[in-house]
Amino acid sequence: MAQEIHSFEDLKLNRQLLSAIEDLGFDTPSPIQKQAIPLIQAGHDLIGIAQTGTGKTAAFTLPTLMKLKYAQGENPRGIILSPTKELVLQIKEHIIQMAANTDLRCVALYGGVGPKTQIEEIKKGVDILVCTPGRLMEIYAKGALVLKDVNTMILDEADRLMDMGFMPQLRNLLEIIPHKNRQNLLFSATFPEKVEELAGEFLDFPVRVEVTPESTPVETVNQKVYHVPNFRTKINLLEKLFEDEETFHRVMIFANTKEVANNIFSFIERKVTKDVRIIHSNKGQNARINAMKDFEGGDVRFLVATDVSARGIDIKEVSHVINFETPPKYEDYVHRIGRTGRAYHVGEAISFINKAEEYHFKEIQKVIKMNIPVSKLPEDLTVEPTPRQENIDMERVIDKFKRRADPNFKGAFHEKKRKPQNNTSQKSRKGSSSSRGRNKSTRRRR
Ligand code: AMP
């Protein structure tokens, strides 16, 4: 590239954008911004490999806003596609801040609420749309959108879009939106085969920029792990840790399922504080937005979340991410811990693992190419006995792993089934699974 980039001024952005950047308090462009913005401004199609927390959103919004310049006509000229409503709203928020000194109009389209208000907004005129693919198609199918003026199209979190099965909708969209003279950008945290395939269909002679190697967690996150035998003891450990209000001042707690998330939420609300909110897919759109706002605004200390609901959301200065359960999809571990240690803040990610989850955790450590240090449980922690069913669930998962390693292995769980009489050898075996043997995925990237 021709010129070294040191400052935002070097990026040849207009006065309006530079002043918004200053208002946001960004001093220097992040590595992905330094690399991607000049290439996008030069008109290239681009693949950006960058995780959330690297400043990737500004890397694609700044040059796009620069290109669109000011409000023009009725129809959108820029489209940003993103996998979840939370992410859509967050990108919109980002655009509103960046475009504060312009008259550019940004509309967000997402499901979970009726399309009427969104259609009315579009009718007033729009320059840039931020949307989930499903809702964009739905509104287009109603004849409420003219896409002929689109000259910039961006896929954000492309790996997520693929994981969530959006490929058919994306293919339809690519057919509908005029291809001629359209600049296309694709951003993804990882670059597995299916994203490569999508990139092949979507981009013309793209240049590729990359800021962190695949599946390496952001380096500013301290990671540690506790071995905890069962669900009840995990709850006790939460209570113990949360006694330290100063350290644990802004905590996201991850569960694998809505049920476990609800349990954790009720526990914190009952035993620790009312300063807690929850987001998962069964919560209404407004409840989710309010929960995020309360947490983001610092009004509440705790946010309990599932992976899908928390995907890509940008909440600043999270002091801790707690993996109450080990995620069944290992790349979700990376996404979860990316909530902390974001953009120049150091954070801590703590995982609670039971006997069964240990196996998954080993796989995670292989994926992230790191050994995560084990912490000792607090001495005064009450360790509860493991209920029978929880123990069976855990044994089932362990059996699966052992059988995978050795096909002749006769699992404890199956032996027990065959011989229903007393099996005392199992009794002393503590540990359990709160993941209910649901960890079916050994999905690996690439
Ligand atoms: P992202 O990776 O786009 O989710 O951005 C992560 C966070 O970094 C967001 O809170 C941004 O507002 C912030 N951010 C983006 N670019 C910069 C920058 N150049 N300097 C400081 N913070 C930034």
Short mmCIF file of C-alpha atoms and ligand atoms in Angstrom, two decimals:
data_model
loop_
_atom_site.label_atom_id
_atom_site.label_comp_id
_atom_site.label_asym_id
_atom_site.label_seq_id
_atom_site.Cartn_x
_atom_site.Cartn_y
_atom_site.Cartn_z
CA MET A 1 0.00 0.00 0.00
CA ALA A 2 1.23 3.38 -0.90
CA GLN A 3 1.11 5.35 2.31
CA GLU A 4 1.73 4.46 5.96
CA ILE A 5 -1.35 5.02 8.07
CA HIS A 6 -0.79 6.47 11.52
CA SER A 7 -3.88 8.50 12.24
CA PHE A 8 -7.49 8.82 11.16
CA GLU A 9 -6.46 11.92 9.20
CA ASP A 10 -4.19 9.69 7.09
CA LEU A 11 -7.29 7.74 6.09
CA LYS A 12 -8.66 10.58 4.01
CA LEU A 13 -12.00 10.68 5.70
CA ASN A 14 -14.12 13.78 5.47
CA ARG A 15 -14.38 16.42 8.17
CA GLN A 16 -17.78 15.23 9.37
CA LEU A 17 -16.53 11.71 9.99
CA LEU A 18 -13.27 12.82 11.58
CA SER A 19 -15.13 15.01 14.00
CA ALA A 20 -17.51 12.15 14.93
CA ILE A 21 -14.50 9.87 15.50
CA GLU A 22 -13.02 12.48 17.77
CA ASP A 23 -16.29 12.76 19.69
CA LEU A 24 -16.24 9.00 20.16
CA GLY A 25 -12.77 9.29 21.65
CA PHE A 26 -10.96 7.07 19.14
CA ASP A 27 -7.32 8.19 19.01
CA THR A 28 -5.78 6.00 16.37
CA PRO A 29 -7.19 3.55 13.84
CA SER A 30 -7.05 -0.08 14.91
CA PRO A 31 -5.03 -2.54 12.76
CA ILE A 32 -8.07 -3.76 10.81
CA GLN A 33 -9.10 -0.16 10.18
CA LYS A 34 -5.61 0.77 8.97
CA GLN A 35 -5.56 -2.15 6.59
CA ALA A 36 -9.12 -2.31 5.33
CA ILE A 37 -10.21 1.32 4.99
CA PRO A 38 -7.72 2.37 2.25
CA LEU A 39 -8.51 -0.77 0.23
CA ILE A 40 -12.26 -0.19 0.51
CA GLN A 41 -11.80 3.44 -0.45
CA ALA A 42 -9.83 2.30 -3.49
CA GLY A 43 -12.96 0.40 -4.56
CA HIS A 44 -11.83 -3.17 -3.92
CA ASP A 45 -14.06 -6.01 -2.89
CA LEU A 46 -12.67 -7.18 0.41
CA ILE A 47 -12.53 -10.11 2.80
CA GLY A 48 -11.78 -8.99 6.36
CA ILE A 49 -10.89 -11.63 8.90
CA ALA A 50 -11.36 -10.02 12.27
CA GLN A 51 -13.10 -10.83 15.50
CA THR A 52 -15.46 -8.53 17.35
CA GLY A 53 -13.39 -6.25 19.55
CA THR A 54 -10.92 -5.39 16.82
CA GLY A 55 -12.79 -2.32 15.57
CA LYS A 56 -14.04 -4.13 12.47
CA THR A 57 -17.44 -2.39 12.47
CA ALA A 58 -15.85 1.01 11.95
CA ALA A 59 -13.54 -0.58 9.37
CA PHE A 60 -16.51 -1.13 7.09
CA THR A 61 -18.89 1.65 8.20
CA LEU A 62 -16.45 4.57 7.89
CA PRO A 63 -15.53 4.10 4.22
CA THR A 64 -19.16 3.28 3.40
CA LEU A 65 -20.43 6.46 5.01
CA MET A 66 -17.67 8.35 3.24
CA LYS A 67 -18.82 6.91 -0.07
CA LEU A 68 -22.54 7.59 0.50
CA LYS A 69 -21.69 11.13 1.74
CA TYR A 70 -25.16 12.64 2.18
CA ALA A 71 -28.85 11.75 1.96
CA GLN A 72 -29.87 11.07 -1.59
CA GLY A 73 -33.09 9.78 -3.18
CA GLU A 74 -35.45 7.37 -1.48
CA ASN A 75 -33.81 4.00 -1.92
CA PRO A 76 -30.98 2.37 0.02
CA ARG A 77 -27.51 2.56 -1.52
CA GLY A 78 -25.75 0.60 1.18
CA ILE A 79 -26.82 -2.69 2.77
CA ILE A 80 -25.21 -4.34 5.78
CA LEU A 81 -26.32 -7.88 6.57
CA SER A 82 -25.78 -9.29 9.99
CA PRO A 83 -26.95 -12.51 11.68
CA THR A 84 -28.90 -11.27 14.72
CA LYS A 85 -31.15 -8.40 15.71
CA GLU A 86 -28.84 -7.41 18.55
CA LEU A 87 -25.96 -7.06 16.18
CA VAL A 88 -28.12 -5.18 13.67
CA LEU A 89 -29.15 -2.70 16.35
CA GLN A 90 -25.59 -2.32 17.50
CA ILE A 91 -24.29 -1.60 14.01
CA LYS A 92 -27.10 0.90 13.49
CA GLU A 93 -26.15 2.62 16.74
CA HIS A 94 -22.55 2.74 15.55
CA ILE A 95 -23.61 4.27 12.22
CA ILE A 96 -25.75 6.87 13.94
CA GLN A 97 -22.75 7.94 16.00
CA MET A 98 -20.37 7.98 13.04
CA ALA A 99 -22.87 9.78 10.81
CA ALA A 100 -23.89 12.29 13.50
CA ASN A 101 -22.60 15.22 11.46
CA THR A 102 -24.21 14.13 8.21
CA ASP A 103 -27.81 13.81 7.10
CA LEU A 104 -27.42 10.14 6.11
CA ARG A 105 -30.44 8.01 6.98
CA CYS A 106 -29.98 4.56 8.47
CA VAL A 107 -32.80 2.06 9.01
CA ALA A 108 -32.55 -1.28 10.84
CA LEU A 109 -34.61 -4.27 9.68
CA TYR A 110 -34.89 -7.29 11.97
CA GLY A 111 -37.42 -9.88 13.03
CA GLY A 112 -39.17 -10.42 16.34
CA VAL A 113 -41.36 -7.34 15.81
CA GLY A 114 -43.93 -6.63 13.09
CA PRO A 115 -42.58 -5.19 9.82
CA LYS A 116 -45.02 -2.27 9.65
CA THR A 117 -42.95 0.37 11.45
CA GLN A 118 -39.82 -0.68 9.57
CA ILE A 119 -41.66 -0.35 6.24
CA GLU A 120 -42.89 3.10 7.22
CA GLU A 121 -39.33 4.13 8.04
CA ILE A 122 -38.09 2.91 4.67
CA LYS A 123 -40.82 4.92 2.94
CA LYS A 124 -39.47 8.12 4.45
CA GLY A 125 -36.25 7.53 2.52
CA VAL A 126 -33.12 5.63 3.49
CA ASP A 127 -29.44 5.63 2.52
CA ILE A 128 -28.15 2.65 4.44
CA LEU A 129 -29.97 -0.44 5.65
CA VAL A 130 -28.71 -2.72 8.40
CA CYS A 131 -30.64 -5.97 8.43
CA THR A 132 -30.95 -9.63 9.13
CA PRO A 133 -31.29 -11.54 5.83
CA GLY A 134 -34.70 -13.01 6.69
CA ARG A 135 -36.37 -9.70 7.42
CA LEU A 136 -34.82 -8.03 4.39
CA MET A 137 -36.27 -10.74 2.14
CA GLU A 138 -39.63 -10.52 3.86
CA ILE A 139 -39.92 -6.78 3.34
CA TYR A 140 -38.62 -7.03 -0.20
CA ALA A 141 -41.22 -9.71 -0.96
CA LYS A 142 -43.95 -7.30 0.16
CA GLY A 143 -42.78 -4.91 -2.53
CA ALA A 144 -41.79 -2.32 0.06
CA LEU A 145 -38.14 -2.02 -0.96
CA VAL A 146 -36.39 -0.91 -4.12
CA LEU A 147 -32.91 -2.37 -4.31
CA LYS A 148 -31.80 -1.10 -7.70
CA ASP A 149 -29.62 1.66 -6.27
CA VAL A 150 -27.54 -0.54 -3.96
CA ASN A 151 -23.85 0.06 -4.69
CA THR A 152 -22.31 -1.31 -1.49
CA MET A 153 -23.13 -4.57 0.19
CA ILE A 154 -21.54 -5.84 3.37
CA LEU A 155 -21.84 -9.22 5.03
CA ASP A 156 -20.82 -9.00 8.66
CA GLU A 157 -20.04 -12.07 10.78
CA ALA A 158 -20.24 -14.22 7.67
CA ASP A 159 -19.30 -17.35 9.61
CA ARG A 160 -22.30 -16.79 11.86
CA LEU A 161 -24.57 -16.15 8.92
CA MET A 162 -23.50 -19.53 7.53
CA ASP A 163 -23.84 -21.30 10.88
CA MET A 164 -27.33 -19.98 11.26
CA GLY A 165 -28.35 -21.35 7.87
CA PHE A 166 -28.78 -18.07 6.01
CA MET A 167 -27.12 -19.31 2.80
CA PRO A 168 -30.40 -19.75 0.83
CA GLN A 169 -31.59 -16.25 1.73
CA LEU A 170 -28.19 -14.80 0.84
CA ARG A 171 -28.27 -16.52 -2.54
CA ASN A 172 -31.72 -15.06 -3.23
CA LEU A 173 -30.56 -11.63 -2.20
CA LEU A 174 -27.52 -11.77 -4.43
CA GLU A 175 -29.82 -12.50 -7.34
CA ILE A 176 -32.15 -9.62 -6.53
CA ILE A 177 -29.62 -6.89 -5.83
CA PRO A 178 -27.96 -5.55 -8.97
CA HIS A 179 -24.44 -6.79 -9.25
CA LYS A 180 -23.07 -4.27 -11.71
CA ASN A 181 -20.86 -1.67 -10.04
CA ARG A 182 -21.61 -3.04 -6.61
CA GLN A 183 -18.77 -3.10 -4.09
CA ASN A 184 -18.89 -6.10 -1.79
CA LEU A 185 -17.29 -6.59 1.59
CA LEU A 186 -17.30 -9.69 3.73
CA PHE A 187 -16.21 -9.75 7.35
CA SER A 188 -15.85 -12.89 9.37
CA ALA A 189 -14.15 -13.93 12.62
CA THR A 190 -13.07 -17.20 11.05
CA PHE A 191 -12.68 -18.41 7.49
CA PRO A 192 -13.94 -21.98 7.24
CA GLU A 193 -14.73 -23.64 3.91
CA LYS A 194 -18.36 -22.58 3.81
CA VAL A 195 -17.41 -18.92 4.19
CA GLU A 196 -14.83 -19.35 1.45
CA GLU A 197 -17.60 -20.73 -0.75
CA LEU A 198 -19.83 -17.77 0.06
CA ALA A 199 -16.97 -15.37 -0.63
CA GLY A 200 -16.50 -17.02 -4.03
CA GLU A 201 -20.13 -16.33 -4.95
CA PHE A 202 -20.34 -12.90 -3.43
CA LEU A 203 -17.06 -11.11 -4.15
CA ASP A 204 -15.20 -10.09 -7.30
CA PHE A 205 -11.42 -10.41 -7.12
CA PRO A 206 -11.36 -9.62 -3.42
CA VAL A 207 -8.34 -8.54 -1.45
CA ARG A 208 -7.97 -10.17 1.92
CA VAL A 209 -6.92 -8.60 5.19
CA GLU A 210 -6.57 -10.42 8.46
CA VAL A 211 -5.83 -9.18 11.94
CA THR A 212 -5.90 -12.15 14.28
CA PRO A 213 -5.10 -15.73 13.45
CA GLU A 214 -8.09 -18.04 13.32
CA SER A 215 -9.69 -18.91 16.63
CA THR A 216 -7.14 -17.17 18.80
CA PRO A 217 -8.95 -15.46 21.65
CA VAL A 218 -8.29 -11.79 22.07
CA GLU A 219 -5.03 -11.58 23.89
CA THR A 220 -6.14 -9.22 26.58
CA VAL A 221 -8.40 -11.82 28.20
CA ASN A 222 -7.15 -13.66 31.28
CA GLN A 223 -8.63 -17.12 31.25
CA LYS A 224 -9.05 -19.52 34.12
CA VAL A 225 -11.03 -22.58 34.98
CA TYR A 226 -12.60 -24.10 38.09
CA HIS A 227 -13.40 -27.79 38.43
CA VAL A 228 -16.87 -27.84 39.95
CA PRO A 229 -18.69 -31.15 40.48
CA ASN A 230 -22.30 -30.20 39.80
CA PHE A 231 -24.90 -27.59 39.04
CA ARG A 232 -25.71 -26.71 42.66
CA THR A 233 -22.05 -26.24 43.51
CA LYS A 234 -21.62 -24.05 40.45
CA ILE A 235 -24.40 -21.87 41.80
CA ASN A 236 -22.64 -21.75 45.19
CA LEU A 237 -19.42 -20.76 43.47
CA LEU A 238 -21.19 -17.92 41.65
CA GLU A 239 -22.50 -16.68 44.98
CA LYS A 240 -19.04 -16.89 46.53
CA LEU A 241 -17.31 -15.04 43.69
CA PHE A 242 -19.97 -12.35 43.53
CA GLU A 243 -19.32 -11.41 47.17
CA ASP A 244 -16.42 -9.41 45.76
CA GLU A 245 -18.48 -6.58 44.31
CA GLU A 246 -15.54 -4.46 43.34
CA THR A 247 -13.87 -7.09 41.19
CA PHE A 248 -17.02 -8.60 39.71
CA HIS A 249 -18.65 -5.34 38.77
CA ARG A 250 -19.86 -6.06 35.25
CA VAL A 251 -20.34 -9.71 34.59
CA MET A 252 -21.81 -11.71 31.72
CA ILE A 253 -22.79 -15.26 32.59
CA PHE A 254 -23.23 -17.74 29.77
CA ALA A 255 -25.42 -20.82 29.77
CA ASN A 256 -25.99 -23.30 26.94
CA THR A 257 -29.78 -23.37 27.20
CA LYS A 258 -32.64 -21.06 28.06
CA GLU A 259 -33.57 -23.32 30.98
CA VAL A 260 -30.18 -23.10 32.64
CA ALA A 261 -30.03 -19.36 31.89
CA ASN A 262 -33.41 -18.93 33.62
CA ASN A 263 -32.21 -20.90 36.63
CA ILE A 264 -29.08 -18.81 37.00
CA PHE A 265 -31.07 -15.62 36.61
CA SER A 266 -33.61 -16.61 39.29
CA PHE A 267 -30.84 -17.61 41.63
CA ILE A 268 -28.95 -14.32 41.29
CA GLU A 269 -32.15 -12.34 41.63
CA ARG A 270 -33.13 -14.28 44.76
CA LYS A 271 -29.79 -14.64 46.49
CA VAL A 272 -27.39 -11.99 45.26
CA THR A 273 -29.05 -8.89 43.85
CA LYS A 274 -31.96 -7.60 41.79
CA ASP A 275 -29.32 -5.97 39.56
CA VAL A 276 -29.48 -8.72 36.98
CA ARG A 277 -30.99 -9.09 33.51
CA ILE A 278 -31.35 -11.98 31.11
CA ILE A 279 -31.36 -12.32 27.33
CA HIS A 280 -32.34 -15.43 25.42
CA SER A 281 -34.38 -16.29 22.38
CA ASN A 282 -37.64 -16.66 24.28
CA LYS A 283 -37.48 -13.14 25.58
CA GLY A 284 -39.39 -10.53 23.61
CA GLN A 285 -37.50 -8.05 21.52
CA ASN A 286 -38.18 -5.15 23.87
CA ALA A 287 -37.18 -7.12 26.94
CA ARG A 288 -33.90 -7.99 25.27
CA ILE A 289 -33.18 -4.43 24.17
CA ASN A 290 -33.98 -3.11 27.65
CA ALA A 291 -31.83 -5.77 29.29
CA MET A 292 -28.89 -4.80 27.10
CA LYS A 293 -29.44 -1.10 27.73
CA ASP A 294 -29.56 -1.58 31.50
CA PHE A 295 -26.40 -3.62 31.46
CA GLU A 296 -24.60 -1.35 29.06
CA GLY A 297 -25.62 1.77 30.96
CA GLY A 298 -24.12 0.32 34.14
CA ASP A 299 -27.49 0.09 35.91
CA VAL A 300 -27.12 -3.63 36.50
CA ARG A 301 -24.11 -5.76 37.41
CA PHE A 302 -25.09 -9.03 35.81
CA LEU A 303 -26.31 -10.16 32.42
CA VAL A 304 -27.21 -13.81 31.90
CA ALA A 305 -27.13 -14.88 28.26
CA THR A 306 -27.22 -17.76 25.82
CA ASP A 307 -24.89 -17.89 22.82
CA VAL A 308 -27.40 -17.03 20.12
CA SER A 309 -28.79 -14.03 21.97
CA ALA A 310 -25.34 -12.66 22.78
CA ARG A 311 -23.80 -13.17 19.38
CA GLY A 312 -21.64 -10.25 18.41
CA ILE A 313 -23.10 -7.79 20.88
CA ASP A 314 -20.68 -5.12 21.88
CA ILE A 315 -20.81 -4.27 25.53
CA LYS A 316 -17.87 -2.32 26.79
CA GLU A 317 -15.74 -2.93 29.85
CA VAL A 318 -17.20 -6.24 30.88
CA SER A 319 -15.11 -7.22 33.88
CA HIS A 320 -15.84 -10.93 33.64
CA VAL A 321 -17.31 -13.52 31.37
CA ILE A 322 -18.39 -16.61 33.23
CA ASN A 323 -18.94 -19.83 31.32
CA PHE A 324 -21.36 -21.46 33.70
CA GLU A 325 -21.44 -24.29 31.19
CA THR A 326 -18.94 -25.24 28.51
CA PRO A 327 -20.36 -24.27 25.12
CA PRO A 328 -21.23 -27.24 22.91
CA LYS A 329 -19.75 -25.49 19.91
CA TYR A 330 -16.15 -24.81 20.67
CA GLU A 331 -15.89 -21.67 18.58
CA ASP A 332 -18.58 -20.20 20.84
CA TYR A 333 -16.02 -20.24 23.62
CA VAL A 334 -13.97 -17.77 21.63
CA HIS A 335 -17.01 -15.64 20.93
CA ARG A 336 -18.06 -15.68 24.57
CA ILE A 337 -14.74 -14.62 25.98
CA GLY A 338 -14.54 -11.95 23.28
CA ARG A 339 -17.17 -10.04 25.29
CA THR A 340 -14.48 -9.16 27.79
CA GLY A 341 -11.05 -7.75 27.13
CA ARG A 342 -12.55 -5.83 24.23
CA ALA A 343 -10.80 -2.97 22.55
CA TYR A 344 -8.13 -2.00 24.96
CA HIS A 345 -9.72 -3.25 28.17
CA VAL A 346 -8.39 -6.20 30.11
CA GLY A 347 -10.97 -8.73 31.17
CA GLU A 348 -11.23 -12.13 32.73
CA ALA A 349 -12.99 -15.24 31.47
CA ILE A 350 -13.81 -17.91 34.03
CA SER A 351 -15.10 -21.34 33.14
CA PHE A 352 -16.87 -23.73 35.52
CA ILE A 353 -16.38 -27.28 34.34
CA ASN A 354 -17.66 -30.56 35.71
CA LYS A 355 -16.22 -34.04 35.07
CA ALA A 356 -17.97 -34.37 31.74
CA GLU A 357 -17.19 -30.88 30.57
CA GLU A 358 -13.50 -31.53 31.19
CA TYR A 359 -13.48 -33.52 27.98
CA HIS A 360 -14.98 -30.68 26.00
CA PHE A 361 -12.66 -28.24 27.64
CA LYS A 362 -9.65 -30.23 26.51
CA GLU A 363 -10.92 -29.89 22.94
CA ILE A 364 -11.42 -26.16 23.39
CA GLN A 365 -7.85 -25.77 24.57
CA LYS A 366 -6.69 -27.59 21.46
CA VAL A 367 -8.76 -25.30 19.25
CA ILE A 368 -7.45 -22.12 20.87
CA LYS A 369 -3.95 -23.56 21.21
CA MET A 370 -3.72 -22.55 24.85
CA ASN A 371 -3.58 -24.22 28.23
CA ILE A 372 -5.94 -22.54 30.60
CA PRO A 373 -4.76 -22.54 34.22
CA VAL A 374 -6.89 -24.28 36.84
CA SER A 375 -7.90 -22.27 39.91
CA LYS A 376 -8.51 -23.79 43.33
CA LEU A 377 -12.04 -23.68 44.64
CA PRO A 378 -12.48 -21.28 47.57
CA GLU A 379 -11.94 -23.17 50.85
CA ASP A 380 -15.25 -22.15 52.33
CA LEU A 381 -17.27 -23.18 49.27
CA THR A 382 -20.12 -25.57 50.02
CA VAL A 383 -19.72 -28.58 47.72
CA GLU A 384 -23.10 -30.21 47.21
CA PRO A 385 -23.65 -33.92 46.50
CA THR A 386 -24.44 -34.70 42.87
CA PRO A 387 -28.02 -35.76 42.21
CA ARG A 388 -28.39 -39.19 40.57
CA GLN A 389 -29.79 -37.95 37.27
CA GLU A 390 -27.11 -35.31 36.89
CA ASN A 391 -24.50 -37.99 37.50
CA ILE A 392 -26.02 -40.26 34.85
CA ASP A 393 -26.05 -37.40 32.35
CA MET A 394 -22.41 -36.77 33.04
CA GLU A 395 -21.46 -40.45 32.70
CA ARG A 396 -23.24 -40.56 29.39
CA VAL A 397 -21.10 -37.77 28.00
CA ILE A 398 -17.90 -39.29 29.39
CA ASP A 399 -18.82 -42.64 27.86
CA LYS A 400 -19.23 -41.02 24.51
CA PHE A 401 -15.80 -39.49 24.62
CA LYS A 402 -14.18 -42.69 25.86
CA ARG A 403 -15.90 -44.74 23.20
CA ARG A 404 -14.75 -42.36 20.55
CA ALA A 405 -11.18 -42.82 21.74
CA ASP A 406 -11.58 -46.60 22.11
CA PRO A 407 -14.48 -48.25 20.24
CA ASN A 408 -14.21 -51.34 22.51
CA PHE A 409 -14.76 -49.33 25.64
CA LYS A 410 -17.82 -50.47 27.58
CA GLY A 411 -19.20 -47.39 29.19
CA ALA A 412 -20.12 -47.10 32.84
CA PHE A 413 -23.52 -45.84 31.86
CA HIS A 414 -24.23 -48.82 29.64
CA GLU A 415 -22.95 -51.34 32.13
CA LYS A 416 -25.26 -49.81 34.62
CA LYS A 417 -28.14 -50.25 32.23
CA ARG A 418 -27.34 -53.89 31.64
CA LYS A 419 -26.89 -54.67 35.34
CA PRO A 420 -29.49 -52.76 37.24
CA GLN A 421 -28.34 -54.18 40.61
CA ASN A 422 -26.18 -52.11 42.98
CA ASN A 423 -23.24 -50.64 41.25
CA THR A 424 -21.33 -49.23 44.15
CA SER A 425 -18.22 -48.54 42.14
CA GLN A 426 -20.02 -45.62 40.55
CA LYS A 427 -21.32 -44.15 43.74
CA SER A 428 -18.14 -42.55 44.89
CA ARG A 429 -17.66 -40.95 41.57
CA LYS A 430 -18.50 -37.32 42.02
CA GLY A 431 -19.11 -34.88 39.28
CA SER A 432 -21.93 -34.38 36.95
CA SER A 433 -23.13 -32.74 33.89
CA SER A 434 -25.25 -29.69 33.77
CA SER A 435 -24.90 -29.86 30.04
CA ARG A 436 -27.23 -32.85 29.91
CA GLY A 437 -25.19 -34.76 27.42
CA ARG A 438 -26.21 -32.31 24.78
CA ASN A 439 -22.70 -31.62 23.65
CA LYS A 440 -23.19 -33.35 20.40
CA SER A 441 -20.87 -31.10 18.53
CA THR A 442 -17.27 -31.82 17.99
CA ARG A 443 -17.46 -29.52 15.12
CA ARG A 444 -14.11 -28.20 14.22
CA ARG A 445 -13.24 -25.32 12.11
CA ARG A 446 -11.75 -25.68 8.74
P1 AMP B 1 -15.98 -3.95 17.02
O1 AMP B 1 -14.82 -4.86 16.82
O2 AMP B 1 -16.39 -3.26 15.78
O3 AMP B 1 -17.12 -4.66 17.72
O4 AMP B 1 -15.51 -2.77 18.00
C1 AMP B 1 -15.17 -2.99 19.33
C2 AMP B 1 -15.15 -1.70 20.16
O5 AMP B 1 -14.03 -0.91 19.85
C3 AMP B 1 -16.36 -0.80 19.94
O6 AMP B 1 -16.80 -0.41 21.21
C4 AMP B 1 -15.83 0.38 19.19
O7 AMP B 1 -16.56 1.53 19.50
C5 AMP B 1 -14.40 0.44 19.67
N1 AMP B 1 -13.46 0.99 18.66
C6 AMP B 1 -13.50 0.79 17.33
N2 AMP B 1 -12.47 1.40 16.72
C7 AMP B 1 -11.75 2.00 17.70
C8 AMP B 1 -10.56 2.81 17.69
N3 AMP B 1 -9.92 3.10 16.57
N4 AMP B 1 -10.12 3.26 18.88
C9 AMP B 1 -10.78 2.95 20.02
N5 AMP B 1 -11.90 2.21 20.10
C10 AMP B 1 -12.39 1.74 18.94
#
